[in-house]
Amino acid sequence: SELSAGCRAILMLIREEGVAADVKEVDIMRGETHTSDFGRLNAKNDVPVLLLEARDLDEEDLILTETNAILRFLCEFFPSCLHWYPRELRHRAKVDEYLEWHCRHVRLSVSSIIATMACPTDIAAVRSMSTQFMVAIAI
């Protein structure tokens, strides 16, 4: 779902690099993450989910359910993406640092704002969350 910041990040990488992927849209507003089929992919019932089906009988399917893990995996799996996630340890550490900061500050704040705006019964709460977000991203 493009409502998810994590999904948007993954879609941007896939589109930017022209990676062939079978992207399935999940309507989180209609509860499609809470179906039994989706629950088998992600017991947390949220997006994103990456399913890499086994290619051989001796392999198992790989399921990843966290944005940063999916981004890192895609960069390693598709060599054309490695410029986003460099092999040199110091450079990679800086990318990891940003990914963690973004997850902790931006995604959580935006998710709270969107959730509150979906049920705007408390305008003061929306304003408060917006202010917290602006403080979180201030550099």
Coordinates of C-alpha atoms in Angstrom, one line a residue:
S1 CA 0.0 0.0 0.0
E2 CA 1.4 3.4 -0.9
L3 CA -0.2 4.7 2.4
S4 CA 2.8 2.9 4.1
A5 CA 6.0 4.9 4.2
G6 CA 7.9 1.5 4.2
C7 CA 6.1 0.3 1.1
R8 CA 6.8 3.6 -0.7
A9 CA 10.5 3.3 0.1
I10 CA 10.6 -0.2 -1.3
L11 CA 8.6 0.8 -4.4
M12 CA 10.9 3.7 -5.0
L13 CA 13.9 1.4 -5.0
I14 CA 12.2 -1.1 -7.3
R15 CA 11.1 1.5 -9.7
E16 CA 14.3 3.6 -9.7
E17 CA 16.4 0.5 -10.4
G18 CA 13.9 -1.1 -12.9
V19 CA 13.9 -4.3 -10.8
A20 CA 11.4 -6.9 -12.1
A21 CA 9.0 -7.6 -9.2
D22 CA 5.5 -8.9 -8.8
V23 CA 4.1 -6.2 -6.7
K24 CA 0.7 -6.9 -5.1
E25 CA -1.3 -3.9 -3.8
V26 CA -2.9 -4.5 -0.4
D27 CA -5.6 -2.2 0.7
I28 CA -4.9 -1.6 4.4
M29 CA -7.9 0.7 4.8
R30 CA -10.2 -2.1 3.8
G31 CA -8.5 -4.5 6.2
E32 CA -6.8 -6.7 3.6
T33 CA -3.8 -7.2 5.9
H34 CA -6.1 -8.9 8.4
T35 CA -7.1 -11.8 6.1
S36 CA -6.0 -15.4 6.9
D37 CA -4.0 -15.5 3.6
F38 CA -2.1 -12.3 4.5
G39 CA -1.7 -13.5 8.1
R40 CA 0.2 -16.5 6.8
L41 CA 2.7 -14.1 5.2
N42 CA 2.9 -11.7 8.2
A43 CA 1.5 -12.6 11.6
K44 CA 1.8 -8.9 12.5
N45 CA -0.8 -8.2 9.9
D46 CA 1.0 -5.2 8.4
V47 CA 2.9 -4.1 5.4
P48 CA 5.4 -4.4 3.7
V49 CA 6.0 -8.0 3.0
L50 CA 8.6 -9.5 0.7
L51 CA 8.0 -13.1 -0.4
L52 CA 10.9 -14.7 -2.3
E53 CA 9.7 -18.1 -3.4
A54 CA 12.1 -21.0 -3.3
R55 CA 13.8 -21.7 -6.6
D56 CA 15.0 -25.2 -5.7
L57 CA 13.6 -28.1 -3.6
D58 CA 16.3 -27.7 -1.1
E59 CA 15.4 -24.0 -0.5
E60 CA 12.6 -22.6 1.6
D61 CA 10.5 -19.5 0.7
L62 CA 11.9 -16.3 2.2
I63 CA 9.5 -13.9 3.9
L64 CA 10.7 -10.5 5.2
T65 CA 8.3 -8.1 6.9
E66 CA 10.4 -5.1 7.9
T67 CA 11.2 -2.3 5.6
N68 CA 14.9 -1.9 6.3
A69 CA 15.5 -5.7 6.1
I70 CA 13.7 -5.7 2.7
L71 CA 15.6 -2.7 1.4
R72 CA 19.0 -4.3 2.5
F73 CA 18.0 -7.6 1.0
L74 CA 17.0 -6.1 -2.4
C75 CA 20.3 -4.2 -2.6
E76 CA 22.3 -7.4 -2.0
F77 CA 20.0 -9.6 -4.2
F78 CA 20.1 -7.2 -7.2
P79 CA 23.7 -6.1 -7.8
S80 CA 22.5 -3.0 -9.7
C81 CA 21.1 -1.7 -6.4
L82 CA 24.4 -1.8 -4.5
H83 CA 25.1 1.9 -5.0
W84 CA 22.3 2.5 -2.5
Y85 CA 23.8 0.1 0.0
P86 CA 27.6 0.1 -0.5
R87 CA 29.8 -2.7 0.5
E88 CA 32.4 -0.5 2.2
L89 CA 31.7 -0.8 5.9
R90 CA 32.0 2.9 6.8
H91 CA 29.7 4.0 4.0
R92 CA 27.2 1.2 4.8
A93 CA 27.2 2.2 8.5
K94 CA 26.1 5.7 7.5
V95 CA 23.3 4.3 5.3
D96 CA 22.2 2.0 8.2
E97 CA 22.3 5.0 10.6
Y98 CA 20.0 7.0 8.3
L99 CA 17.6 4.0 7.9
E100 CA 17.3 3.6 11.6
W101 CA 16.8 7.3 12.2
H102 CA 14.2 7.5 9.5
C103 CA 12.3 4.5 11.0
R104 CA 12.4 5.8 14.5
H105 CA 11.6 9.4 13.9
V106 CA 9.9 9.9 10.5
R107 CA 7.8 6.7 10.0
L108 CA 6.5 6.5 13.5
S109 CA 5.5 10.2 13.6
V110 CA 3.8 10.1 10.2
S111 CA 2.0 6.9 11.0
S112 CA 0.6 8.5 14.2
I113 CA -0.5 11.6 12.3
I114 CA -2.2 9.6 9.5
A115 CA -4.0 7.4 12.0
T116 CA -5.2 10.4 14.0
M117 CA -6.3 12.2 10.8
A118 CA -8.3 9.1 9.7
C119 CA -10.4 9.6 12.8
P120 CA -10.1 13.4 13.5
T121 CA -12.1 13.5 16.7
D122 CA -9.3 15.3 18.5
I123 CA -7.8 18.2 16.4
A124 CA -5.5 19.1 19.3
A125 CA -4.0 15.6 19.0
V126 CA -3.4 16.1 15.3
R127 CA -1.7 19.4 15.9
S128 CA 0.4 17.9 18.7
M129 CA 1.6 15.0 16.6
S130 CA 2.4 17.4 13.7
T131 CA 4.5 19.4 16.0
Q132 CA 6.3 16.3 17.4
F133 CA 7.0 15.3 13.8
M134 CA 8.5 18.6 12.9
V135 CA 10.7 18.5 16.0
A136 CA 11.8 14.9 15.2
I137 CA 12.9 15.7 11.7
A138 CA 14.7 19.0 12.7
I139 CA 18.4 18.5 12.0

